[in-house]
Amino acid sequence: MPNLPSGSNNIFEFKKLQADWPVDVQSGFRMDPLYFMDLVVFQVKDCLFRIPRIYFEKHSPYFKKLYLNPRFEGDNRGSSTTDPILLEDVTVAEFRDFMTYICPPAAPYDVSPMVLNAAIRLSTLWRFNRIRASVIATLTRLDDSSPFTLVWMGLVYTISAFLKKGLLELVKFRIILQPNELVLLEAYGALKGVEKLKKGRGWRTVSMSIINEEFKEVIRKVEQKEKMYDPDAREGSAGVDNMAGKKNGDGDILDDDVREAEERMKAMILERYGCPCGHQ
């Protein structure tokens, strides 16, 4: 006899549980609560994706509010290929990599840097907070990011631990920064502190306590914003209801922290150096 679902000790108990399952109106059959899944169709650029809805509703109340909740009675966005939900600020490859992370293929696969890059950006942008925490844990375990990449992720994607570690390594190893990297540090108010500590006599012995003191305002801002990504925070306190941002054409609240951080850096680089050569 096949194994029964968890909590079902015998066939009679299973039958009792099954009696409470919802019934499909058209066929009259009961729908398995675990494996009868609604699908949603997304459009990214000129490509369509059809994915179980539960992945988005479960992981991000913010994304659900922004894209999945009906805008009006009878709104069927996402129910068919002729009426998909349009996702902006993301490329086809990036969205596919994100999906690879949150609903991986059945066959074994390696989590590539591209998948991790997409996962940290989109989990932050769309507030998939548990996914984001998982990606941060993976990146921390791999520990193969350059000092500036750590600072960049810390500032743009609001990860205070990466920011502090990256700043410490920038100073201790006297990393020579590229023009676009200098722009990012200046934009976030960290450039003077980095240059000051790198030129000081004790740069070899700079400690984390010195980093915390020298960059306390920059770190404070990141730590304050970081609270909204706490996977254990209640929705009303750190989530959907209290999010600052602007509204899109449908009146939905958009979180612009990631967009603005990326665009601010690119604009400054373009203005000063004539080429949009910022990190992607």
PDB file of C-alpha atoms in Angstrom:
ATOM      1  CA  MET A   1       0.000   0.000   0.000  1.00  0.00           C
ATOM      2  CA  PRO A   2       1.394   3.443  -0.830  1.00  0.00           C
ATOM      3  CA  ASN A   3       2.300   5.792   1.978  1.00  0.00           C
ATOM      4  CA  LEU A   4      -0.553   7.983   3.136  1.00  0.00           C
ATOM      5  CA  PRO A   5      -0.166  11.750   3.576  1.00  0.00           C
ATOM      6  CA  SER A   6       1.478  12.917   6.767  1.00  0.00           C
ATOM      7  CA  GLY A   7      -0.939  12.652   9.686  1.00  0.00           C
ATOM      8  CA  SER A   8      -3.049   9.917   8.067  1.00  0.00           C
ATOM      9  CA  ASN A   9      -2.640   6.753  10.149  1.00  0.00           C
ATOM     10  CA  ASN A  10      -5.056   4.632   8.155  1.00  0.00           C
ATOM     11  CA  ILE A  11      -7.271   4.675   5.106  1.00  0.00           C
ATOM     12  CA  PHE A  12     -10.335   5.663   7.117  1.00  0.00           C
ATOM     13  CA  GLU A  13      -8.649   8.750   8.512  1.00  0.00           C
ATOM     14  CA  PHE A  14      -7.510   9.658   5.013  1.00  0.00           C
ATOM     15  CA  LYS A  15     -11.074   9.340   3.696  1.00  0.00           C
ATOM     16  CA  LYS A  16     -12.240  11.630   6.479  1.00  0.00           C
ATOM     17  CA  LEU A  17      -9.631  14.217   5.543  1.00  0.00           C
ATOM     18  CA  GLN A  18     -10.525  13.915   1.873  1.00  0.00           C
ATOM     19  CA  ALA A  19     -14.151  14.739   2.620  1.00  0.00           C
ATOM     20  CA  ASP A  20     -13.092  18.275   3.560  1.00  0.00           C
ATOM     21  CA  TRP A  21     -11.211  18.953   0.325  1.00  0.00           C
ATOM     22  CA  PRO A  22     -12.671  21.605  -2.004  1.00  0.00           C
ATOM     23  CA  VAL A  23     -14.741  20.423  -4.962  1.00  0.00           C
ATOM     24  CA  ASP A  24     -14.189  21.512  -8.558  1.00  0.00           C
ATOM     25  CA  VAL A  25     -17.419  23.095  -9.780  1.00  0.00           C
ATOM     26  CA  GLN A  26     -17.143  21.873 -13.369  1.00  0.00           C
ATOM     27  CA  SER A  27     -16.110  18.246 -12.834  1.00  0.00           C
ATOM     28  CA  GLY A  28     -17.497  17.610  -9.365  1.00  0.00           C
ATOM     29  CA  PHE A  29     -14.225  15.994  -8.306  1.00  0.00           C
ATOM     30  CA  ARG A  30     -12.347  16.880  -5.146  1.00  0.00           C
ATOM     31  CA  MET A  31      -9.134  18.854  -5.513  1.00  0.00           C
ATOM     32  CA  ASP A  32      -6.016  17.732  -3.665  1.00  0.00           C
ATOM     33  CA  PRO A  33      -4.971  20.678  -1.432  1.00  0.00           C
ATOM     34  CA  LEU A  34      -1.266  19.996  -1.982  1.00  0.00           C
ATOM     35  CA  TYR A  35      -1.025  19.060  -5.626  1.00  0.00           C
ATOM     36  CA  PHE A  36      -3.906  20.778  -7.391  1.00  0.00           C
ATOM     37  CA  MET A  37      -2.147  24.038  -8.203  1.00  0.00           C
ATOM     38  CA  ASP A  38      -3.322  27.221  -9.835  1.00  0.00           C
ATOM     39  CA  LEU A  39      -0.946  28.434 -12.527  1.00  0.00           C
ATOM     40  CA  VAL A  40      -0.150  32.046 -13.316  1.00  0.00           C
ATOM     41  CA  VAL A  41       1.195  33.410 -16.602  1.00  0.00           C
ATOM     42  CA  PHE A  42       3.848  36.146 -16.521  1.00  0.00           C
ATOM     43  CA  GLN A  43       5.236  38.157 -19.410  1.00  0.00           C
ATOM     44  CA  VAL A  44       8.869  39.233 -19.237  1.00  0.00           C
ATOM     45  CA  LYS A  45       9.870  41.199 -22.340  1.00  0.00           C
ATOM     46  CA  ASP A  46       8.745  38.946 -25.222  1.00  0.00           C
ATOM     47  CA  CYS A  47       8.714  35.687 -23.246  1.00  0.00           C
ATOM     48  CA  LEU A  48       5.936  33.959 -21.288  1.00  0.00           C
ATOM     49  CA  PHE A  49       6.304  31.913 -18.100  1.00  0.00           C
ATOM     50  CA  ARG A  50       3.559  29.738 -16.571  1.00  0.00           C
ATOM     51  CA  ILE A  51       4.334  28.871 -12.975  1.00  0.00           C
ATOM     52  CA  PRO A  52       2.435  27.518  -9.939  1.00  0.00           C
ATOM     53  CA  ARG A  53       0.914  30.506  -8.198  1.00  0.00           C
ATOM     54  CA  ILE A  54       1.753  29.180  -4.765  1.00  0.00           C
ATOM     55  CA  TYR A  55       5.451  29.982  -5.167  1.00  0.00           C
ATOM     56  CA  PHE A  56       4.623  33.690  -5.253  1.00  0.00           C
ATOM     57  CA  GLU A  57       1.745  33.777  -2.774  1.00  0.00           C
ATOM     58  CA  LYS A  58       3.682  31.767  -0.197  1.00  0.00           C
ATOM     59  CA  HIS A  59       6.971  33.621  -0.346  1.00  0.00           C
ATOM     60  CA  SER A  60       5.974  37.274  -0.790  1.00  0.00           C
ATOM     61  CA  PRO A  61       2.805  39.001   0.431  1.00  0.00           C
ATOM     62  CA  TYR A  62       4.274  42.117  -1.172  1.00  0.00           C
ATOM     63  CA  PHE A  63       4.513  40.503  -4.614  1.00  0.00           C
ATOM     64  CA  LYS A  64       1.033  39.046  -4.174  1.00  0.00           C
ATOM     65  CA  LYS A  65      -0.405  42.475  -3.387  1.00  0.00           C
ATOM     66  CA  LEU A  66       1.485  44.140  -6.202  1.00  0.00           C
ATOM     67  CA  TYR A  67       0.813  41.684  -9.015  1.00  0.00           C
ATOM     68  CA  LEU A  68      -1.558  38.857  -8.085  1.00  0.00           C
ATOM     69  CA  ASN A  69      -4.459  40.480  -6.256  1.00  0.00           C
ATOM     70  CA  PRO A  70      -7.353  41.366  -8.608  1.00  0.00           C
ATOM     71  CA  ARG A  71      -7.486  45.054  -9.493  1.00  0.00           C
ATOM     72  CA  PHE A  72     -11.244  44.930 -10.040  1.00  0.00           C
ATOM     73  CA  GLU A  73     -14.075  42.399 -10.096  1.00  0.00           C
ATOM     74  CA  GLY A  74     -13.562  39.958 -12.931  1.00  0.00           C
ATOM     75  CA  ASP A  75      -9.859  40.774 -13.325  1.00  0.00           C
ATOM     76  CA  ASN A  76      -8.279  37.656 -14.830  1.00  0.00           C
ATOM     77  CA  ARG A  77      -4.715  38.826 -15.366  1.00  0.00           C
ATOM     78  CA  GLY A  78      -2.340  35.922 -15.450  1.00  0.00           C
ATOM     79  CA  SER A  79      -4.973  33.305 -16.219  1.00  0.00           C
ATOM     80  CA  SER A  80      -4.044  32.832 -19.876  1.00  0.00           C
ATOM     81  CA  THR A  81      -1.323  33.500 -22.426  1.00  0.00           C
ATOM     82  CA  THR A  82      -3.473  36.243 -23.947  1.00  0.00           C
ATOM     83  CA  ASP A  83      -3.707  38.152 -20.663  1.00  0.00           C
ATOM     84  CA  PRO A  84      -0.384  37.685 -18.848  1.00  0.00           C
ATOM     85  CA  ILE A  85       0.894  39.683 -15.894  1.00  0.00           C
ATOM     86  CA  LEU A  86       3.645  42.001 -17.114  1.00  0.00           C
ATOM     87  CA  LEU A  87       6.800  42.068 -14.991  1.00  0.00           C
ATOM     88  CA  GLU A  88       9.073  45.049 -15.521  1.00  0.00           C
ATOM     89  CA  ASP A  89      12.595  45.815 -14.271  1.00  0.00           C
ATOM     90  CA  VAL A  90      13.715  42.263 -15.026  1.00  0.00           C
ATOM     91  CA  THR A  91      15.210  40.439 -18.006  1.00  0.00           C
ATOM     92  CA  VAL A  92      14.136  37.046 -19.326  1.00  0.00           C
ATOM     93  CA  ALA A  93      17.417  35.429 -18.270  1.00  0.00           C
ATOM     94  CA  GLU A  94      17.255  36.999 -14.817  1.00  0.00           C
ATOM     95  CA  PHE A  95      13.673  35.881 -14.157  1.00  0.00           C
ATOM     96  CA  ARG A  96      14.473  32.377 -15.389  1.00  0.00           C
ATOM     97  CA  ASP A  97      17.459  32.208 -13.044  1.00  0.00           C
ATOM     98  CA  PHE A  98      15.268  33.411 -10.172  1.00  0.00           C
ATOM     99  CA  MET A  99      12.742  30.675 -10.924  1.00  0.00           C
ATOM    100  CA  THR A 100      15.577  28.150 -11.020  1.00  0.00           C
ATOM    101  CA  TYR A 101      16.394  29.139  -7.439  1.00  0.00           C
ATOM    102  CA  ILE A 102      12.881  29.106  -5.955  1.00  0.00           C
ATOM    103  CA  CYS A 103      11.509  26.125  -7.921  1.00  0.00           C
ATOM    104  CA  PRO A 104      14.557  24.213  -9.154  1.00  0.00           C
ATOM    105  CA  PRO A 105      14.354  21.581 -11.891  1.00  0.00           C
ATOM    106  CA  ALA A 106      13.975  17.962 -10.854  1.00  0.00           C
ATOM    107  CA  ALA A 107      17.423  17.027 -12.128  1.00  0.00           C
ATOM    108  CA  PRO A 108      20.404  17.935  -9.916  1.00  0.00           C
ATOM    109  CA  TYR A 109      21.946  21.285 -10.791  1.00  0.00           C
ATOM    110  CA  ASP A 110      24.635  23.616  -9.528  1.00  0.00           C
ATOM    111  CA  VAL A 111      23.628  27.031  -8.238  1.00  0.00           C
ATOM    112  CA  SER A 112      25.631  29.262 -10.562  1.00  0.00           C
ATOM    113  CA  PRO A 113      26.748  32.831  -9.793  1.00  0.00           C
ATOM    114  CA  MET A 114      24.172  34.064 -12.334  1.00  0.00           C
ATOM    115  CA  VAL A 115      21.378  32.280 -10.451  1.00  0.00           C
ATOM    116  CA  LEU A 116      22.561  33.749  -7.148  1.00  0.00           C
ATOM    117  CA  ASN A 117      22.834  37.244  -8.645  1.00  0.00           C
ATOM    118  CA  ALA A 118      19.271  37.042  -9.946  1.00  0.00           C
ATOM    119  CA  ALA A 119      18.007  35.546  -6.701  1.00  0.00           C
ATOM    120  CA  ILE A 120      19.470  38.239  -4.441  1.00  0.00           C
ATOM    121  CA  ARG A 121      18.337  41.093  -6.680  1.00  0.00           C
ATOM    122  CA  LEU A 122      14.772  39.914  -7.291  1.00  0.00           C
ATOM    123  CA  SER A 123      14.192  38.547  -3.801  1.00  0.00           C
ATOM    124  CA  THR A 124      15.143  42.006  -2.527  1.00  0.00           C
ATOM    125  CA  LEU A 125      13.184  43.898  -5.179  1.00  0.00           C
ATOM    126  CA  TRP A 126      10.009  41.824  -4.662  1.00  0.00           C
ATOM    127  CA  ARG A 127      10.557  41.066  -0.962  1.00  0.00           C
ATOM    128  CA  PHE A 128      10.745  37.315  -1.033  1.00  0.00           C
ATOM    129  CA  ASN A 129      12.254  37.584   2.425  1.00  0.00           C
ATOM    130  CA  ARG A 130      12.865  33.920   3.211  1.00  0.00           C
ATOM    131  CA  ILE A 131      14.314  33.344  -0.240  1.00  0.00           C
ATOM    132  CA  ARG A 132      16.528  36.387   0.287  1.00  0.00           C
ATOM    133  CA  ALA A 133      17.743  35.032   3.636  1.00  0.00           C
ATOM    134  CA  SER A 134      18.547  31.716   1.967  1.00  0.00           C
ATOM    135  CA  VAL A 135      20.547  33.421  -0.799  1.00  0.00           C
ATOM    136  CA  ILE A 136      22.481  35.522   1.719  1.00  0.00           C
ATOM    137  CA  ALA A 137      23.317  32.359   3.676  1.00  0.00           C
ATOM    138  CA  THR A 138      24.550  30.679   0.483  1.00  0.00           C
ATOM    139  CA  LEU A 139      26.679  33.679  -0.503  1.00  0.00           C
ATOM    140  CA  THR A 140      28.097  33.841   3.020  1.00  0.00           C
ATOM    141  CA  ARG A 141      28.990  30.165   2.940  1.00  0.00           C
ATOM    142  CA  LEU A 142      30.661  30.437  -0.474  1.00  0.00           C
ATOM    143  CA  ASP A 143      32.665  33.464   0.727  1.00  0.00           C
ATOM    144  CA  ASP A 144      34.113  34.172  -2.719  1.00  0.00           C
ATOM    145  CA  SER A 145      32.948  37.750  -3.326  1.00  0.00           C
ATOM    146  CA  SER A 146      35.486  40.545  -3.748  1.00  0.00           C
ATOM    147  CA  PRO A 147      35.591  43.299  -1.109  1.00  0.00           C
ATOM    148  CA  PHE A 148      33.924  45.829  -3.386  1.00  0.00           C
ATOM    149  CA  THR A 149      31.230  43.352  -4.441  1.00  0.00           C
ATOM    150  CA  LEU A 150      30.424  42.851  -0.768  1.00  0.00           C
ATOM    151  CA  VAL A 151      30.147  46.613  -0.271  1.00  0.00           C
ATOM    152  CA  TRP A 152      28.052  46.958  -3.418  1.00  0.00           C
ATOM    153  CA  MET A 153      25.615  44.224  -2.370  1.00  0.00           C
ATOM    154  CA  GLY A 154      25.530  45.620   1.135  1.00  0.00           C
ATOM    155  CA  LEU A 155      24.535  49.095  -0.059  1.00  0.00           C
ATOM    156  CA  VAL A 156      22.301  48.276  -3.019  1.00  0.00           C
ATOM    157  CA  TYR A 157      20.643  45.153  -1.606  1.00  0.00           C
ATOM    158  CA  THR A 158      20.678  46.247   2.045  1.00  0.00           C
ATOM    159  CA  ILE A 159      22.884  43.579   3.647  1.00  0.00           C
ATOM    160  CA  SER A 160      24.711  45.104   6.608  1.00  0.00           C
ATOM    161  CA  ALA A 161      26.983  42.103   7.267  1.00  0.00           C
ATOM    162  CA  PHE A 162      28.302  42.222   3.695  1.00  0.00           C
ATOM    163  CA  LEU A 163      28.756  45.987   3.886  1.00  0.00           C
ATOM    164  CA  LYS A 164      30.855  45.848   7.047  1.00  0.00           C
ATOM    165  CA  LYS A 165      32.969  42.915   5.893  1.00  0.00           C
ATOM    166  CA  GLY A 166      33.578  44.557   2.519  1.00  0.00           C
ATOM    167  CA  LEU A 167      34.569  47.902   4.041  1.00  0.00           C
ATOM    168  CA  LEU A 168      36.985  46.178   6.408  1.00  0.00           C
ATOM    169  CA  GLU A 169      38.653  44.316   3.540  1.00  0.00           C
ATOM    170  CA  LEU A 170      38.808  47.421   1.326  1.00  0.00           C
ATOM    171  CA  VAL A 171      40.839  49.148   4.014  1.00  0.00           C
ATOM    172  CA  LYS A 172      42.992  46.253   5.275  1.00  0.00           C
ATOM    173  CA  PHE A 173      44.028  45.180   1.787  1.00  0.00           C
ATOM    174  CA  ARG A 174      44.220  48.748   0.427  1.00  0.00           C
ATOM    175  CA  ILE A 175      42.116  47.772  -2.561  1.00  0.00           C
ATOM    176  CA  ILE A 176      42.594  50.093  -5.559  1.00  0.00           C
ATOM    177  CA  LEU A 177      39.125  51.154  -6.672  1.00  0.00           C
ATOM    178  CA  GLN A 178      37.900  51.802 -10.202  1.00  0.00           C
ATOM    179  CA  PRO A 179      36.133  55.083 -11.097  1.00  0.00           C
ATOM    180  CA  ASN A 180      32.668  53.543 -11.023  1.00  0.00           C
ATOM    181  CA  GLU A 181      33.410  51.996  -7.638  1.00  0.00           C
ATOM    182  CA  LEU A 182      34.520  55.358  -6.253  1.00  0.00           C
ATOM    183  CA  VAL A 183      31.233  56.843  -7.467  1.00  0.00           C
ATOM    184  CA  LEU A 184      29.201  54.272  -5.557  1.00  0.00           C
ATOM    185  CA  LEU A 185      31.092  54.858  -2.318  1.00  0.00           C
ATOM    186  CA  GLU A 186      30.744  58.615  -2.712  1.00  0.00           C
ATOM    187  CA  ALA A 187      27.033  58.341  -3.483  1.00  0.00           C
ATOM    188  CA  TYR A 188      26.446  56.512  -0.200  1.00  0.00           C
ATOM    189  CA  GLY A 189      28.754  58.693   1.875  1.00  0.00           C
ATOM    190  CA  ALA A 190      31.437  56.052   2.433  1.00  0.00           C
ATOM    191  CA  LEU A 191      34.296  57.266   0.217  1.00  0.00           C
ATOM    192  CA  LYS A 192      35.893  59.713   2.662  1.00  0.00           C
ATOM    193  CA  GLY A 193      35.971  57.116   5.407  1.00  0.00           C
ATOM    194  CA  VAL A 194      37.587  54.498   3.175  1.00  0.00           C
ATOM    195  CA  GLU A 195      40.260  56.913   1.946  1.00  0.00           C
ATOM    196  CA  LYS A 196      40.917  58.175   5.467  1.00  0.00           C
ATOM    197  CA  LEU A 197      41.461  54.704   6.920  1.00  0.00           C
ATOM    198  CA  LYS A 198      43.526  53.498   3.952  1.00  0.00           C
ATOM    199  CA  LYS A 199      45.912  56.447   4.368  1.00  0.00           C
ATOM    200  CA  GLY A 200      46.137  56.156   8.147  1.00  0.00           C
ATOM    201  CA  ARG A 201      49.093  54.556   9.900  1.00  0.00           C
ATOM    202  CA  GLY A 202      47.073  51.749  11.417  1.00  0.00           C
ATOM    203  CA  TRP A 203      45.389  50.521   8.248  1.00  0.00           C
ATOM    204  CA  ARG A 204      46.859  47.013   8.658  1.00  0.00           C
ATOM    205  CA  THR A 205      45.262  46.587  12.075  1.00  0.00           C
ATOM    206  CA  VAL A 206      41.879  48.161  11.366  1.00  0.00           C
ATOM    207  CA  SER A 207      39.237  46.263  13.341  1.00  0.00           C
ATOM    208  CA  MET A 208      35.513  45.834  12.880  1.00  0.00           C
ATOM    209  CA  SER A 209      34.894  48.178  15.819  1.00  0.00           C
ATOM    210  CA  ILE A 210      36.775  50.927  13.936  1.00  0.00           C
ATOM    211  CA  ILE A 211      34.701  50.213  10.810  1.00  0.00           C
ATOM    212  CA  ASN A 212      31.497  50.402  12.862  1.00  0.00           C
ATOM    213  CA  GLU A 213      32.528  53.762  14.295  1.00  0.00           C
ATOM    214  CA  GLU A 214      33.877  55.344  11.098  1.00  0.00           C
ATOM    215  CA  PHE A 215      30.875  54.310   8.987  1.00  0.00           C
ATOM    216  CA  LYS A 216      28.236  54.326  11.709  1.00  0.00           C
ATOM    217  CA  GLU A 217      25.787  56.536   9.799  1.00  0.00           C
ATOM    218  CA  VAL A 218      26.061  54.528   6.568  1.00  0.00           C
ATOM    219  CA  ILE A 219      25.709  51.268   8.493  1.00  0.00           C
ATOM    220  CA  ARG A 220      22.799  52.620  10.550  1.00  0.00           C
ATOM    221  CA  LYS A 221      20.814  53.454   7.417  1.00  0.00           C
ATOM    222  CA  VAL A 222      21.387  49.999   5.956  1.00  0.00           C
ATOM    223  CA  GLU A 223      20.472  48.249   9.213  1.00  0.00           C
ATOM    224  CA  GLN A 224      17.310  50.338   9.507  1.00  0.00           C
ATOM    225  CA  LYS A 225      16.176  49.398   5.986  1.00  0.00           C
ATOM    226  CA  GLU A 226      17.227  45.799   6.554  1.00  0.00           C
ATOM    227  CA  LYS A 227      14.417  45.339   9.077  1.00  0.00           C
ATOM    228  CA  MET A 228      11.816  45.304   6.301  1.00  0.00           C
ATOM    229  CA  TYR A 229      13.444  42.143   4.926  1.00  0.00           C
ATOM    230  CA  ASP A 230      13.224  40.205   8.192  1.00  0.00           C
ATOM    231  CA  PRO A 231      11.604  36.876   7.198  1.00  0.00           C
ATOM    232  CA  ASP A 232      10.053  36.538  10.662  1.00  0.00           C
ATOM    233  CA  ALA A 233       8.494  40.021  10.778  1.00  0.00           C
ATOM    234  CA  ARG A 234       4.722  40.299  10.749  1.00  0.00           C
ATOM    235  CA  GLU A 235       3.234  41.590   7.514  1.00  0.00           C
ATOM    236  CA  GLY A 236       1.734  44.692   9.109  1.00  0.00           C
ATOM    237  CA  SER A 237       4.969  45.763  10.786  1.00  0.00           C
ATOM    238  CA  ALA A 238       7.583  45.288   8.096  1.00  0.00           C
ATOM    239  CA  GLY A 239       5.650  44.280   5.081  1.00  0.00           C
ATOM    240  CA  VAL A 240       2.933  45.264   2.688  1.00  0.00           C
ATOM    241  CA  ASP A 241       1.015  47.833   4.685  1.00  0.00           C
ATOM    242  CA  ASN A 242       3.916  50.094   5.685  1.00  0.00           C
ATOM    243  CA  MET A 243       6.044  50.134   2.542  1.00  0.00           C
ATOM    244  CA  ALA A 244       7.215  53.441   1.209  1.00  0.00           C
ATOM    245  CA  GLY A 245       7.374  53.909  -2.523  1.00  0.00           C
ATOM    246  CA  LYS A 246       5.595  55.340  -5.502  1.00  0.00           C
ATOM    247  CA  LYS A 247       2.545  54.046  -7.329  1.00  0.00           C
ATOM    248  CA  ASN A 248       2.480  52.402 -10.694  1.00  0.00           C
ATOM    249  CA  GLY A 249      -0.233  52.885 -13.299  1.00  0.00           C
ATOM    250  CA  ASP A 250      -2.576  50.502 -11.493  1.00  0.00           C
ATOM    251  CA  GLY A 251      -2.267  52.323  -8.181  1.00  0.00           C
ATOM    252  CA  ASP A 252      -0.077  49.642  -6.611  1.00  0.00           C
ATOM    253  CA  ILE A 253       2.712  50.640  -4.251  1.00  0.00           C
ATOM    254  CA  LEU A 254       6.160  50.015  -5.686  1.00  0.00           C
ATOM    255  CA  ASP A 255       9.272  49.498  -3.588  1.00  0.00           C
ATOM    256  CA  ASP A 256      11.952  51.588  -5.267  1.00  0.00           C
ATOM    257  CA  ASP A 257      14.948  51.055  -2.990  1.00  0.00           C
ATOM    258  CA  VAL A 258      16.737  48.665  -5.342  1.00  0.00           C
ATOM    259  CA  ARG A 259      15.754  50.511  -8.528  1.00  0.00           C
ATOM    260  CA  GLU A 260      16.817  53.885  -7.173  1.00  0.00           C
ATOM    261  CA  ALA A 261      20.114  52.561  -5.835  1.00  0.00           C
ATOM    262  CA  GLU A 262      21.023  51.034  -9.179  1.00  0.00           C
ATOM    263  CA  GLU A 263      19.866  54.003 -11.235  1.00  0.00           C
ATOM    264  CA  ARG A 264      21.566  56.541  -8.972  1.00  0.00           C
ATOM    265  CA  MET A 265      24.914  54.835  -9.421  1.00  0.00           C
ATOM    266  CA  LYS A 266      24.527  54.442 -13.198  1.00  0.00           C
ATOM    267  CA  ALA A 267      23.477  58.084 -13.628  1.00  0.00           C
ATOM    268  CA  MET A 268      26.469  59.386 -11.676  1.00  0.00           C
ATOM    269  CA  ILE A 269      28.874  57.208 -13.656  1.00  0.00           C
ATOM    270  CA  LEU A 270      27.369  58.349 -16.948  1.00  0.00           C
ATOM    271  CA  GLU A 271      27.553  62.007 -15.929  1.00  0.00           C
ATOM    272  CA  ARG A 272      31.151  61.886 -14.714  1.00  0.00           C
ATOM    273  CA  TYR A 273      32.792  59.320 -16.940  1.00  0.00           C
ATOM    274  CA  GLY A 274      30.599  59.140 -20.041  1.00  0.00           C
ATOM    275  CA  CYS A 275      29.878  55.409 -19.935  1.00  0.00           C
ATOM    276  CA  PRO A 276      27.289  53.337 -18.043  1.00  0.00           C
ATOM    277  CA  CYS A 277      29.910  50.882 -16.777  1.00  0.00           C
ATOM    278  CA  GLY A 278      28.417  50.129 -13.370  1.00  0.00           C
ATOM    279  CA  HIS A 279      28.141  46.671 -11.888  1.00  0.00           C
ATOM    280  CA  GLN A 280      25.118  44.707 -13.115  1.00  0.00           C
TER     281      GLN A 280
END
